[in-house]
Each structure stands twice: as structure tokens, then as C-alpha cells.
Coordinates of N, CA and C in Angstrom, one line a residue:
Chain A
X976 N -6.6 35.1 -36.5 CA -5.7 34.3 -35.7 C -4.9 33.4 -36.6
X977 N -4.0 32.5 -35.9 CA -3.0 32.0 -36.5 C -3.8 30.8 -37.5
X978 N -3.4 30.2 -38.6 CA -4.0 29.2 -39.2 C -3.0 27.9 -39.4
X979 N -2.8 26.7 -39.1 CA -1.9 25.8 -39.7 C -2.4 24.4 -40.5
X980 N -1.7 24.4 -41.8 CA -2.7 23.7 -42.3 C -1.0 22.4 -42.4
X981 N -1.9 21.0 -42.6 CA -0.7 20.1 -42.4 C -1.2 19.2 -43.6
X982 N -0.3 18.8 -44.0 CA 0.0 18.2 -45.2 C 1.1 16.4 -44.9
X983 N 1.0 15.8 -45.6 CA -0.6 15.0 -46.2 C -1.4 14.6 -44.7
X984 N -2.2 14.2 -44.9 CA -3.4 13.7 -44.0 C -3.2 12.0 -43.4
X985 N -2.7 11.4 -44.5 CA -2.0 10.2 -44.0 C -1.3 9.9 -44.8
X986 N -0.2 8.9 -44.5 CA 0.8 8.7 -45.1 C 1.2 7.4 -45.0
X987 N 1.6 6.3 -45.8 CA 1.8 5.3 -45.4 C 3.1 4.8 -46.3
X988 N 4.3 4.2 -45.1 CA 5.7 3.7 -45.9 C 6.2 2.7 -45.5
X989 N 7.0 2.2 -46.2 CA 8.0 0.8 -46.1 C 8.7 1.2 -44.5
X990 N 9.2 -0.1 -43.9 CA 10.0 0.0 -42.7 C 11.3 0.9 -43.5
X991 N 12.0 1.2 -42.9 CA 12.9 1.8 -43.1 C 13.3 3.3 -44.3
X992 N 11.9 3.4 -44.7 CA 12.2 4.6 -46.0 C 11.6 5.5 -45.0
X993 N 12.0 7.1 -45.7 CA 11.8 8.3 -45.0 C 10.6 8.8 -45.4
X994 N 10.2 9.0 -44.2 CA 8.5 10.2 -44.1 C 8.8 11.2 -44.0
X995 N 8.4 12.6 -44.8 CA 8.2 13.7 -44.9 C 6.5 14.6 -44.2
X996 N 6.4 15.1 -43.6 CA 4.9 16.1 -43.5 C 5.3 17.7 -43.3
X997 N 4.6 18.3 -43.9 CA 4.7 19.5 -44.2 C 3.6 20.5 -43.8
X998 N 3.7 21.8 -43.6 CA 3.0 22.2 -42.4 C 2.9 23.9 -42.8
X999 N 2.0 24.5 -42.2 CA 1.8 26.0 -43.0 C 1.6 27.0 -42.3
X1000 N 2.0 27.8 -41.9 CA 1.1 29.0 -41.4 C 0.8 30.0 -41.5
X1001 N 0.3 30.7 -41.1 CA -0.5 32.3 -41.6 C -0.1 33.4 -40.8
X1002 N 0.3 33.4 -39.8 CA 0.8 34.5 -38.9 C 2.5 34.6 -38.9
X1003 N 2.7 36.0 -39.1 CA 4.2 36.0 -39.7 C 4.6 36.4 -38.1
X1004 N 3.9 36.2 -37.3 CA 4.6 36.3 -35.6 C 4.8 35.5 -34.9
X1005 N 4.5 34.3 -35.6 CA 4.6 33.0 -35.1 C 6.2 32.5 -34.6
X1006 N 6.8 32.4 -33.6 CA 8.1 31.8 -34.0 C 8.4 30.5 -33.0
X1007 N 7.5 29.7 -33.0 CA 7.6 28.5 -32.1 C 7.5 27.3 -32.6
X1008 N 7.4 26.4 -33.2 CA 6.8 25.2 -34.1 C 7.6 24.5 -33.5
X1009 N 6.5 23.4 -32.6 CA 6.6 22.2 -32.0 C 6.1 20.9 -33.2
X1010 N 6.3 19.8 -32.6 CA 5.8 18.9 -33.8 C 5.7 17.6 -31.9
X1011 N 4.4 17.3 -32.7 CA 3.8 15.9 -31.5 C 3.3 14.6 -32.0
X1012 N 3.9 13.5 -31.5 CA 3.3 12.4 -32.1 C 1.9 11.9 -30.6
X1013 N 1.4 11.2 -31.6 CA 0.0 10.8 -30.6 C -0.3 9.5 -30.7
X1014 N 0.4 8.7 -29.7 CA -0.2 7.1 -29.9 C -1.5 7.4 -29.7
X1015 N -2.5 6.3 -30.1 CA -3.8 6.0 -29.7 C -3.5 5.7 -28.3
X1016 N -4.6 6.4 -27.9 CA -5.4 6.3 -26.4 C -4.3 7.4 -25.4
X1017 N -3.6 8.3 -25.9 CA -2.2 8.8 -25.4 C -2.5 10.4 -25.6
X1018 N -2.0 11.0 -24.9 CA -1.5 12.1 -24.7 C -0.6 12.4 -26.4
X1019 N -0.6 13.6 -26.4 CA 0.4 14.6 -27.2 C 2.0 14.7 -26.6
X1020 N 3.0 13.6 -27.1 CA 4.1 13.9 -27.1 C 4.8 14.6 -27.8
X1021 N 5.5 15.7 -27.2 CA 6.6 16.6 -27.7 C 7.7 15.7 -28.3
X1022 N 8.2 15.8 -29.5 CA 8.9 15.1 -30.2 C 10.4 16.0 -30.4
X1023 N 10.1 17.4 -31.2 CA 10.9 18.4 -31.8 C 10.3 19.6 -32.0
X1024 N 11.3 20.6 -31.8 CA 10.8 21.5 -31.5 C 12.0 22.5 -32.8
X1025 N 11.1 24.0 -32.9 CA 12.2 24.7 -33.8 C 11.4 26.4 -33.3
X1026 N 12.8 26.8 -33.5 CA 12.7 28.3 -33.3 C 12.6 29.5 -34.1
X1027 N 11.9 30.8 -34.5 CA 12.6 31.1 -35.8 C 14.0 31.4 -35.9
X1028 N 14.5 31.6 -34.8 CA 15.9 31.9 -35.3 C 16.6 30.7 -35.8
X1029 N 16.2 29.7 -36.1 CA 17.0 28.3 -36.4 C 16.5 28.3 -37.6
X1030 N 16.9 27.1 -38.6 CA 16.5 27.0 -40.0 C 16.4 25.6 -40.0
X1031 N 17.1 24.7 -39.5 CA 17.2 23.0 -38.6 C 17.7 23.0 -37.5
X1032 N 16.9 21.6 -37.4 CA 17.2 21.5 -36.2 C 16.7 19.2 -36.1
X1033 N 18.0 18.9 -35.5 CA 18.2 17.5 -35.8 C 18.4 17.2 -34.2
X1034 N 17.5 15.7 -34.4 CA 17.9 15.0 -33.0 C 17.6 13.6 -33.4
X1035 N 18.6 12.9 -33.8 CA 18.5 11.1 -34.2 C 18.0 11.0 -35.5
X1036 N 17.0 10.4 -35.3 CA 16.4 10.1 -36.8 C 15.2 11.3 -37.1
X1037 N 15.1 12.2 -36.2 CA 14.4 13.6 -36.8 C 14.9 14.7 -36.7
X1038 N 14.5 15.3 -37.8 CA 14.3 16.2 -38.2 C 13.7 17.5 -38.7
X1039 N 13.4 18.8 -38.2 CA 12.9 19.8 -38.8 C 13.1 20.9 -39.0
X1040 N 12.8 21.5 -39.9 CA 12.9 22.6 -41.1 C 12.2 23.8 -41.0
X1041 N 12.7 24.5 -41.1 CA 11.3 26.2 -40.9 C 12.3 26.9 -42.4
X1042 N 11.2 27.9 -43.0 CA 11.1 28.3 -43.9 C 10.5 29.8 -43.7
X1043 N 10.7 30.4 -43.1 CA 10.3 31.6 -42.3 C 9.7 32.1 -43.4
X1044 N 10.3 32.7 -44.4 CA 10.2 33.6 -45.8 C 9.0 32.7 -46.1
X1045 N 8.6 31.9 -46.3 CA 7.8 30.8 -47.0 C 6.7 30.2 -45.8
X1046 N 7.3 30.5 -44.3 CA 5.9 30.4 -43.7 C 5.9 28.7 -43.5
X1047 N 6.9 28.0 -44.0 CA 6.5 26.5 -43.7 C 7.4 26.0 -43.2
X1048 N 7.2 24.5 -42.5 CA 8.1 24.0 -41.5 C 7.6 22.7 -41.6
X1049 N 8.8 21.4 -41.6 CA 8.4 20.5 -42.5 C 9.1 19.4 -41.0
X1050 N 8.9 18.0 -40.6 CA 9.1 17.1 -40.0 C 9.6 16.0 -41.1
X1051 N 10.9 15.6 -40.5 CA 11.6 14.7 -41.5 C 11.8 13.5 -40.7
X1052 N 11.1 12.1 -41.0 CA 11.9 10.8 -40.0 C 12.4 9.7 -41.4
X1053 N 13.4 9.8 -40.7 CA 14.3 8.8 -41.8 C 14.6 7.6 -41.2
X1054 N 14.8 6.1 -41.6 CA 15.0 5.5 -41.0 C 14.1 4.5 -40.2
X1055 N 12.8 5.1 -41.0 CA 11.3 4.7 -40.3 C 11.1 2.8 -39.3
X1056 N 10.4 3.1 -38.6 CA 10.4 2.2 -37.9 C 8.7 1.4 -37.5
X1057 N 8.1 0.3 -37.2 CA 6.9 0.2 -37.0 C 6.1 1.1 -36.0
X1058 N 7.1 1.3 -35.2 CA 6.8 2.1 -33.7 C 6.7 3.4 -33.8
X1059 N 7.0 3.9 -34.8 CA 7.0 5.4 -35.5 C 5.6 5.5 -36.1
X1060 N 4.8 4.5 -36.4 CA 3.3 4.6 -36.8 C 2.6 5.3 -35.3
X1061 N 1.7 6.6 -35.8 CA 1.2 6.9 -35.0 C 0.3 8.7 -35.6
X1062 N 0.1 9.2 -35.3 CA -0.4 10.6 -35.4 C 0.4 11.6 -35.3
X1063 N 0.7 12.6 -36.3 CA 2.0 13.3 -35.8 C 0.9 15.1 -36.2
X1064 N 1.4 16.1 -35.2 CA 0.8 17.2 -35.2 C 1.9 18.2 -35.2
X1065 N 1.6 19.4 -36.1 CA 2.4 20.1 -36.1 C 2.0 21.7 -35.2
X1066 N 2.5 22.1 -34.8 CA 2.0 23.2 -34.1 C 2.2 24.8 -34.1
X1067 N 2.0 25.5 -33.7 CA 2.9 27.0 -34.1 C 1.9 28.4 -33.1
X1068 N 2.6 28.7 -32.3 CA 2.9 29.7 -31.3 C 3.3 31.4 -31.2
X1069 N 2.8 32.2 -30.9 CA 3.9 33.6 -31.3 C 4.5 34.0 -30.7
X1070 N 4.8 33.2 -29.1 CA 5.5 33.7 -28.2 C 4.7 33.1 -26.6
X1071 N 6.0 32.8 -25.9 CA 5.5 32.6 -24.8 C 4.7 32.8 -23.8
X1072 N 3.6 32.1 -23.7 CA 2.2 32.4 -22.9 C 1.2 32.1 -24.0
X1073 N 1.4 32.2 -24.9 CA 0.3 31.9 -25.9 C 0.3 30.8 -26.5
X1074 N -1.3 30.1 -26.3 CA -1.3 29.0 -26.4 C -0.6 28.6 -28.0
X1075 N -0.9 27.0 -28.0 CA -0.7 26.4 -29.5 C -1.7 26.2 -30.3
X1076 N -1.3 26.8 -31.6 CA -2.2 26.3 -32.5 C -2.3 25.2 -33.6
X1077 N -3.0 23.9 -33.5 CA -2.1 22.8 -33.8 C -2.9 22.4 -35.7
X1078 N -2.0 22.0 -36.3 CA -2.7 21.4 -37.4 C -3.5 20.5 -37.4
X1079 N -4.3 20.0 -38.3 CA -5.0 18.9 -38.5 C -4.5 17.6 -38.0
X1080 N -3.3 16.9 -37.8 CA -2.4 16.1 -37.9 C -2.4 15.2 -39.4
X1081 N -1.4 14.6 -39.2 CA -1.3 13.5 -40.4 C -1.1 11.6 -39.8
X1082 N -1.5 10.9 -40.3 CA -2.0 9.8 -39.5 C -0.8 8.8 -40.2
X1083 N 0.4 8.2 -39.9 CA 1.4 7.7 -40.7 C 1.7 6.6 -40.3
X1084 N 1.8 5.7 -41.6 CA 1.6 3.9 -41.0 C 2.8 3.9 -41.8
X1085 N 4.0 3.2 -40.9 CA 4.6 2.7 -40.9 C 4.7 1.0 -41.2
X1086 N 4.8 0.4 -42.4 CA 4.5 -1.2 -42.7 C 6.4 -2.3 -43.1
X1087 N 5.9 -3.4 -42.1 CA 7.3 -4.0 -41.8 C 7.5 -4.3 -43.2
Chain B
X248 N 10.8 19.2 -17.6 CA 9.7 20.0 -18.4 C 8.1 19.8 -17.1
X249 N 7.2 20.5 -17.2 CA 6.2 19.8 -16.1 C 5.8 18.5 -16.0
X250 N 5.4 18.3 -14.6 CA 4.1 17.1 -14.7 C 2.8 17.6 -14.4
X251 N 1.8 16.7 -15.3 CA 0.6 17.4 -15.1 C -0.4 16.4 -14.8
X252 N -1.0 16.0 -13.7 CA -2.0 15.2 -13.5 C -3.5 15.2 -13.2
X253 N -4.0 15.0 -14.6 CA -5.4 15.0 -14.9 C -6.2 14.2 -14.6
X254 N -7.3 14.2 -14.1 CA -8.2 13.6 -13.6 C -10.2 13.9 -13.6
X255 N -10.6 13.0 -14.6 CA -10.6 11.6 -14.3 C -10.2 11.4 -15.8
X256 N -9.9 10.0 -15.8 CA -9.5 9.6 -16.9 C -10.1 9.6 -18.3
X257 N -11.4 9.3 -17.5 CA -12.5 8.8 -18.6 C -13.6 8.9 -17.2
X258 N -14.9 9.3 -18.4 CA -16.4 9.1 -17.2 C -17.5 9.2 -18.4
X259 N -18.6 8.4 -17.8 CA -20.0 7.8 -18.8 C -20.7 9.0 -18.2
X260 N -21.5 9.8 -18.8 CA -22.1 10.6 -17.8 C -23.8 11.4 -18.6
X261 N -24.6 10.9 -18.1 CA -26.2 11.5 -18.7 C -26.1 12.8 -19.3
X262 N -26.7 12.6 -20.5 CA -26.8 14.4 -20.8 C -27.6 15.0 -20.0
X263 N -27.0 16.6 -19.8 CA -28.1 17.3 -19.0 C -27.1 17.2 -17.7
X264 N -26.4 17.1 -17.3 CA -25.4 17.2 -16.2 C -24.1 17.3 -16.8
X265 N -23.5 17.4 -15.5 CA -21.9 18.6 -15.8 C -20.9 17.5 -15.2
X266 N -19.9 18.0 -15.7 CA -19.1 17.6 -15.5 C -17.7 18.0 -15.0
X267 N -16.8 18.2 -13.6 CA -15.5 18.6 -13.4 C -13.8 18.4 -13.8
X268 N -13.2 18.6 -14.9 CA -12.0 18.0 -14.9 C -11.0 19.0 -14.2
X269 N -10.2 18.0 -13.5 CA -9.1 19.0 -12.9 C -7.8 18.6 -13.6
X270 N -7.2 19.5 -13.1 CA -5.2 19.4 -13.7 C -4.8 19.8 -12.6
X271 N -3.3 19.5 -12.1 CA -3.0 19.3 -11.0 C -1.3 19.2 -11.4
X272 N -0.2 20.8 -11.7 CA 0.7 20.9 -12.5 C 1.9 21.1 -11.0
X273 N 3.0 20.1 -11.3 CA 4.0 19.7 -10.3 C 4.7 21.1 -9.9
X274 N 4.5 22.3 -10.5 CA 4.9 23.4 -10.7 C 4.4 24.9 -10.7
X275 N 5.1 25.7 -10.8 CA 3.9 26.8 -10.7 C 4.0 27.6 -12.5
X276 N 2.8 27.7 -12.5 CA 3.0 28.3 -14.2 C 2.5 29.1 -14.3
X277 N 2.1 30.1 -15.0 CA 1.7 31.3 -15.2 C 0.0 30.9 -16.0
X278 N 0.0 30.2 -17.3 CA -0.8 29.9 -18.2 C -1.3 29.0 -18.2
X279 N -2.2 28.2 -18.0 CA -2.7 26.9 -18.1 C -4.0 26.9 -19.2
X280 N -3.7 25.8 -20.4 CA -4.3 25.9 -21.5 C -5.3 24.6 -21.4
X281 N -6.7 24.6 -21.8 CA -7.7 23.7 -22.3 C -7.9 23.3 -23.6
X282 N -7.8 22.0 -24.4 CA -7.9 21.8 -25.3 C -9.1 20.8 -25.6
X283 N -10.0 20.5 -26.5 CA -11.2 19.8 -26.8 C -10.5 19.2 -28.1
X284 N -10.1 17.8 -27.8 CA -9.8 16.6 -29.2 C -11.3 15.7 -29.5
X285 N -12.0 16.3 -30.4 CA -13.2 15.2 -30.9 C -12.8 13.8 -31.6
X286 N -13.2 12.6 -31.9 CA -12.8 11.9 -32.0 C -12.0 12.0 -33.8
X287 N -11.0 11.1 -33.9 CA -10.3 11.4 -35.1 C -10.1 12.9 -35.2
X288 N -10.0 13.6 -34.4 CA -9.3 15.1 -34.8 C -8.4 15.8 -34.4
X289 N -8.4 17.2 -34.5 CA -7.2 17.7 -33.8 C -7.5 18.1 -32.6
X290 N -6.5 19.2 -31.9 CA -6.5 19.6 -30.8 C -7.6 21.2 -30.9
X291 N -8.3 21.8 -30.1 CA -8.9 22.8 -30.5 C -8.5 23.1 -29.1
X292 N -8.1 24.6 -29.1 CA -8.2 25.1 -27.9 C -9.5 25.7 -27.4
X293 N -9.7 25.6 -26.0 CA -11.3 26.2 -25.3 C -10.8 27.6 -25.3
X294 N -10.0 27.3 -24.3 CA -9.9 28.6 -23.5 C -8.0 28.5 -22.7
X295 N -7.8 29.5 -22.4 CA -6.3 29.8 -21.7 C -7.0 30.4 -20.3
X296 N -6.2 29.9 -19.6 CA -6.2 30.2 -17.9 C -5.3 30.7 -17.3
X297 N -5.9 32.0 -16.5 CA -4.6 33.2 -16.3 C -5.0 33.2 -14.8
X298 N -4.1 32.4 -13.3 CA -4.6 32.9 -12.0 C -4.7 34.2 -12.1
X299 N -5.9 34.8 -11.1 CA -6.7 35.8 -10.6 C -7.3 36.6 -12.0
X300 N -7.3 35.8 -12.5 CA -8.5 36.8 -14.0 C -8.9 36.1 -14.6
X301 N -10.0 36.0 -15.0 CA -11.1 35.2 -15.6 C -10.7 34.6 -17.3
X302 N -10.6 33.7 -17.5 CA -10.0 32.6 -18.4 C -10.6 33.6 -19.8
X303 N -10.1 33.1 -21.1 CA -10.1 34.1 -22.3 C -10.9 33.0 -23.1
X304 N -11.7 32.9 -23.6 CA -12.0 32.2 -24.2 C -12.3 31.9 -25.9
X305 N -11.9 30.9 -26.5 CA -11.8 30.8 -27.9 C -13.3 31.2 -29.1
X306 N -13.3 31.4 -29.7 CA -14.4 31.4 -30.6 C -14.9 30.1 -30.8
X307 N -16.5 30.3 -30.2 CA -17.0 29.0 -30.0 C -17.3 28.1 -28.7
X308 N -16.4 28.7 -28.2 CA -16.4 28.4 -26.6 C -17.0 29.8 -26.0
X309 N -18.5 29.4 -24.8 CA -18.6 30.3 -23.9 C -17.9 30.2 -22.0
X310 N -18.3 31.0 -21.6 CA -18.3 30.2 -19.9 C -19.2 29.6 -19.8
X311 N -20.4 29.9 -19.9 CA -21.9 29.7 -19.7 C -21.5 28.0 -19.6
X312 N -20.6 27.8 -20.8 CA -20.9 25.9 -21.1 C -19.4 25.4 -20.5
X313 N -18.3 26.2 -20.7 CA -17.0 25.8 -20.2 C -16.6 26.8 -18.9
X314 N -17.4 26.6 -17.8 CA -16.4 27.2 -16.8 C -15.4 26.6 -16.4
X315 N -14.2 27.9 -16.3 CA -13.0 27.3 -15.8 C -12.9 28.1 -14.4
X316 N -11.9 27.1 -13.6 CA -11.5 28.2 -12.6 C -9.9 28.2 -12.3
X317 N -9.5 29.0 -11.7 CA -7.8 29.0 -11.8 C -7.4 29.4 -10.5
X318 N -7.6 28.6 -9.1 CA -7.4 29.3 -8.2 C -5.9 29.6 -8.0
X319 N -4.9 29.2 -8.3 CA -3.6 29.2 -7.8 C -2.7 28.5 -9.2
X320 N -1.4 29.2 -8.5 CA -0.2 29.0 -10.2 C -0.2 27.5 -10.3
X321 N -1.1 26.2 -10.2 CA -0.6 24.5 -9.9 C -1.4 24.3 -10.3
X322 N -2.7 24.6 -10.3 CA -4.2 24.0 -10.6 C -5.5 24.4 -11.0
X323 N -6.1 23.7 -12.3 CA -7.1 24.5 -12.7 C -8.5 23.5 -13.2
X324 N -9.6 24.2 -12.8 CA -10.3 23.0 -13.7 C -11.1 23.4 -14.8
X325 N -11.5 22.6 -15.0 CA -12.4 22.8 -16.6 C -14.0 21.8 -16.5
X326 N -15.1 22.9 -16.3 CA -16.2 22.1 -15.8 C -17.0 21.9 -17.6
X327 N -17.4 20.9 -18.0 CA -18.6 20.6 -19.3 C -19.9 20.6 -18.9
X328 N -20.8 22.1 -18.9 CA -22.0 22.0 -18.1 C -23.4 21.5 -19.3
X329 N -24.5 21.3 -18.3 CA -25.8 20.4 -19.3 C -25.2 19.8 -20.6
X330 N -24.2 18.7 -20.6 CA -24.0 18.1 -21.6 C -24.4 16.9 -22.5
X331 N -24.3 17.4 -23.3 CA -25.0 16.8 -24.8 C -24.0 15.4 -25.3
X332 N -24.8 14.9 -26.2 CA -23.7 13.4 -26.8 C -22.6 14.8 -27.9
X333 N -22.9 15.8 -28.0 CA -21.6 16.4 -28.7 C -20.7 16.5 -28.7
X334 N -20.4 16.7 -26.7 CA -19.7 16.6 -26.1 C -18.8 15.6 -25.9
X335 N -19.1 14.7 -26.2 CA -18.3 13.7 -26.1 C -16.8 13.6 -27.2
X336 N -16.0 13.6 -26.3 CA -14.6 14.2 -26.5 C -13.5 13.8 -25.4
X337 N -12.2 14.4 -25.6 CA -11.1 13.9 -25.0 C -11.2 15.5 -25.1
X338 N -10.6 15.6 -23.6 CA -10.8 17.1 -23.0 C -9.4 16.7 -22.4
X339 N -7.9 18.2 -22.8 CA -6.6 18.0 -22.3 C -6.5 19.4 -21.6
X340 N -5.7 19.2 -20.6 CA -5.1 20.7 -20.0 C -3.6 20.6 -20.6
X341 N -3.1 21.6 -20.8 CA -1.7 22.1 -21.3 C -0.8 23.0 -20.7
X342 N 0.5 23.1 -20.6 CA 1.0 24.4 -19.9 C 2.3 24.1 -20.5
X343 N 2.9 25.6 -20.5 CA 4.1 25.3 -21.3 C 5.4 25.2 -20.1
X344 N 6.1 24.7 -20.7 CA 7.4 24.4 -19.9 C 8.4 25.3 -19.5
X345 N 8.8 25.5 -17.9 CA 9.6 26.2 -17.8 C 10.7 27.3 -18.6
X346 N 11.1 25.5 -19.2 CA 12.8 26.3 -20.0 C 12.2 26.0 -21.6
X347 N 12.9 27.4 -22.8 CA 12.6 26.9 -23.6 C 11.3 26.7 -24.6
X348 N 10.2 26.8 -23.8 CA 8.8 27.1 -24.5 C 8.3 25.6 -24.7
X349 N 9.0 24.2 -24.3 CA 7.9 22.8 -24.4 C 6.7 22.9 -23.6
X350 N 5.7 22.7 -24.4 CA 4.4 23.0 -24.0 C 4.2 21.0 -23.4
X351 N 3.5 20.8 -22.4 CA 3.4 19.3 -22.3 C 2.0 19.1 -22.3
X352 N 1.5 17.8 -21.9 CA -0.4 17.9 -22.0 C -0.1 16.9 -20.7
X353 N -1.6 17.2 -19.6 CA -2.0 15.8 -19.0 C -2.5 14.9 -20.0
X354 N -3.0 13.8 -19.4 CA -3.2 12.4 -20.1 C -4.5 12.5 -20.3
X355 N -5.7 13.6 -20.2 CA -6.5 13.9 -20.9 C -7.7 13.0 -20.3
X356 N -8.8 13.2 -20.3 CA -10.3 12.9 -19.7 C -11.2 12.6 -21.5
X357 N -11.6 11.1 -20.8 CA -12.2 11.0 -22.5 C -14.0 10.7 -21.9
X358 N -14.3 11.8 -22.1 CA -15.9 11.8 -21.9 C -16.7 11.2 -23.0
X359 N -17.7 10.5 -22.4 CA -18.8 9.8 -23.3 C -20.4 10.5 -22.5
X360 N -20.9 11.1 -23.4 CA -22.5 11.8 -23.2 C -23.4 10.7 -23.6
X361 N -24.4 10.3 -22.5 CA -25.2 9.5 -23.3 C -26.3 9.9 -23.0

């Protein structure tokens, strides 16, 4: 089955500088990668999403990346903010109906 | 994208008894997904829920301990039978979204075994 491994585990940045997390997978039928942030005590919010047919895909201060050839797909927030501290999960799918399979998450503190 | 309302929120409950969570989806879906988040972790899926055929379940997961039932395309539950403090977990239903493939989650049931 599909494997996603997520990179780094936690991360911690200045207000305003950019976070990167990076993300892996093992099934080359994959072509769905969602990406979710998780306040504590909260649900999995949908944040960004990417398709294989896209290469990016941008909405405000995020951004993400797929690497088909390479199997990785990376979440970019620039512009970081306190409120941006929270749990971020990356995910990957092979097609509609089939559930998600989510990474480890990475745990990212954002400091004023 | 859907709404999905889960219930109960949270419950204290003896080991050795069971437990019912339901999902209750504004819409009709095809797929309805269970996920088990232990504390500090990720999401693990149980099992996927297909109306009129019996739920598929993940490695690691049996029915024996996770029955589900799926009577209709809106709603499904997810029972945790003779349970243990292992159990103790945040237990989510999932279903993917109409347009586009956004998967959403209810607000998820945080069980404590004692």
C-alpha cells in the first residue's frame, strides 16, 4: 500500500520567515495530495490541494509543489504568521473513493 | 464541500464496554472513511464504508472490535467493542467531497478508556 513519509517532524520559525515541509510517497498511482493543518483539540482542515496533472499550485501565502518523477510534494507558507502554528499533514490518494493516506505530520511553531 | 456531524464529542467510558460513534453527512456519498488519531499522532485509517456491503477493513483493524454499519448514502457508525485504555483515541469519520476530490472530517469523538 501507499507509504507517505513527512519531513521535518517539527519545525520552528521567526514571524514572518518561510516554512518549508516535505513529503514522500511510494505508490506511483497516487495522484491526489492534499495538505491539512490541525489546531489542537480540532478537526483536519483542508488547506491545499494538488493534482498530478499540476506541478503548483498557489493560493495567498501557500503554496504546493509535486514532483511526480521524484514522487515528492512539498507545502510552502511564506510570510509566516503566529496563527499559522499548528500541525500540518500531508496526504496522498490514487483516485476517487479511495481513502487518504496521511503522513506523520510536522508540528510548526511559529515565534513572534 | 460536505458537512459532517459527529457525535459524541468526547465520552469517559469503563473498559470492557463498547462504544457507538455516529456521522451524520449533509449529503449523499458514496464512501464514508474511519480514521483512529492516538494521541500526538497521525491519522490511521480503520476501515472505508461502502452502503449495502460490508466495510473493508485496514490491517490491524478487525470487525470483531470495529463494527461498522452503513445503512444509507448520509450515515454511518463506527462501534469500539470490549474496550481497553488502548483505545483511547480521537476516532474521525471522513468522506470526500463532491467537486474535485476535498476529502473533509467530522469534528471527531475523543474517547478516554478507563
Amino acid at each position: 500500500g501507499e507509504n507517505v513519509e513527512q519531513h521535518p517532524s517539527t519545525l520552528s520559525v521567526q514571524e514572518g520567515d518561510s516554512a518549508v515541509i516535505k513529503c514522500t510517497y511510494s505508490d506511483s498511482a497516487s495522484n491526489y495530495f492534499p495538505w491539512y493543518k490541525q489546531e489542537l483539540g480540532k478537526r483536519p482542515q483542508l488547506i491545499i490541494d494538488i493534482r498530478s496533472n499540476v506541478g503548483e499550485k498557489k493560493d495567498q501565502r501557500i503554496a504546493v509543489t509535486l514532483n511526480k518523477t521524484a514522487k515528492h510534494f512539498s507545502l510552502h507558507i511564506t510570510e509566516t504568521q503566529p496563527e499559522d502554528s499548528a500541525v500540518y499533514f500531508c496526504a496522498a490518494s490514487s483516485d476517487s473513493g479511495y481513502a487518504l493516506n496521511f503522513g506523520k505530520g510536522t508540528s510548526l511553531l511559529v515565534t513572534p | 464541500s460536505a458537512v459532517i456531524s459527529q457525535k459524541p464529542s468526547r465520552d469517559i467510558c469503563q473498559r470492557g464496554t463498547s462504544l457507538t460513534i455516529q456521522c451524520q453527512v449533509d449529503s449523499q456519498v458514496t464512501m464514508m472513511f474511519w480514521y483512529r488519531q492516538q494521541p500526538g499522532q497521525s491519522l490511521t485509517l480503520i476501515a472505508t464504508a461502502n452502503q449495502g456491503s460490508e466495510a473493508t477493513y485496514e490491517s490491524g483493524f478487525v470487525i470483531d472490535k470495529f463494527p461498522i454499519s452503513r445503512p444509507n448514502l448520509t450515515f454511518s457508525t463506527l462501534t469500539v467493542s470490549n474496550m481497553s485504555p488502548e483505545d483511547s483515541s480521537i476516532y474521525l469519520c471522513s468522506v470526500e467531497g463532491q467537486e474535485n476530490y476535498g476529502y473533509t472530517f467530522g469534528s471527531g469523538t475523543r474517547l478516554t478508556v478507563v
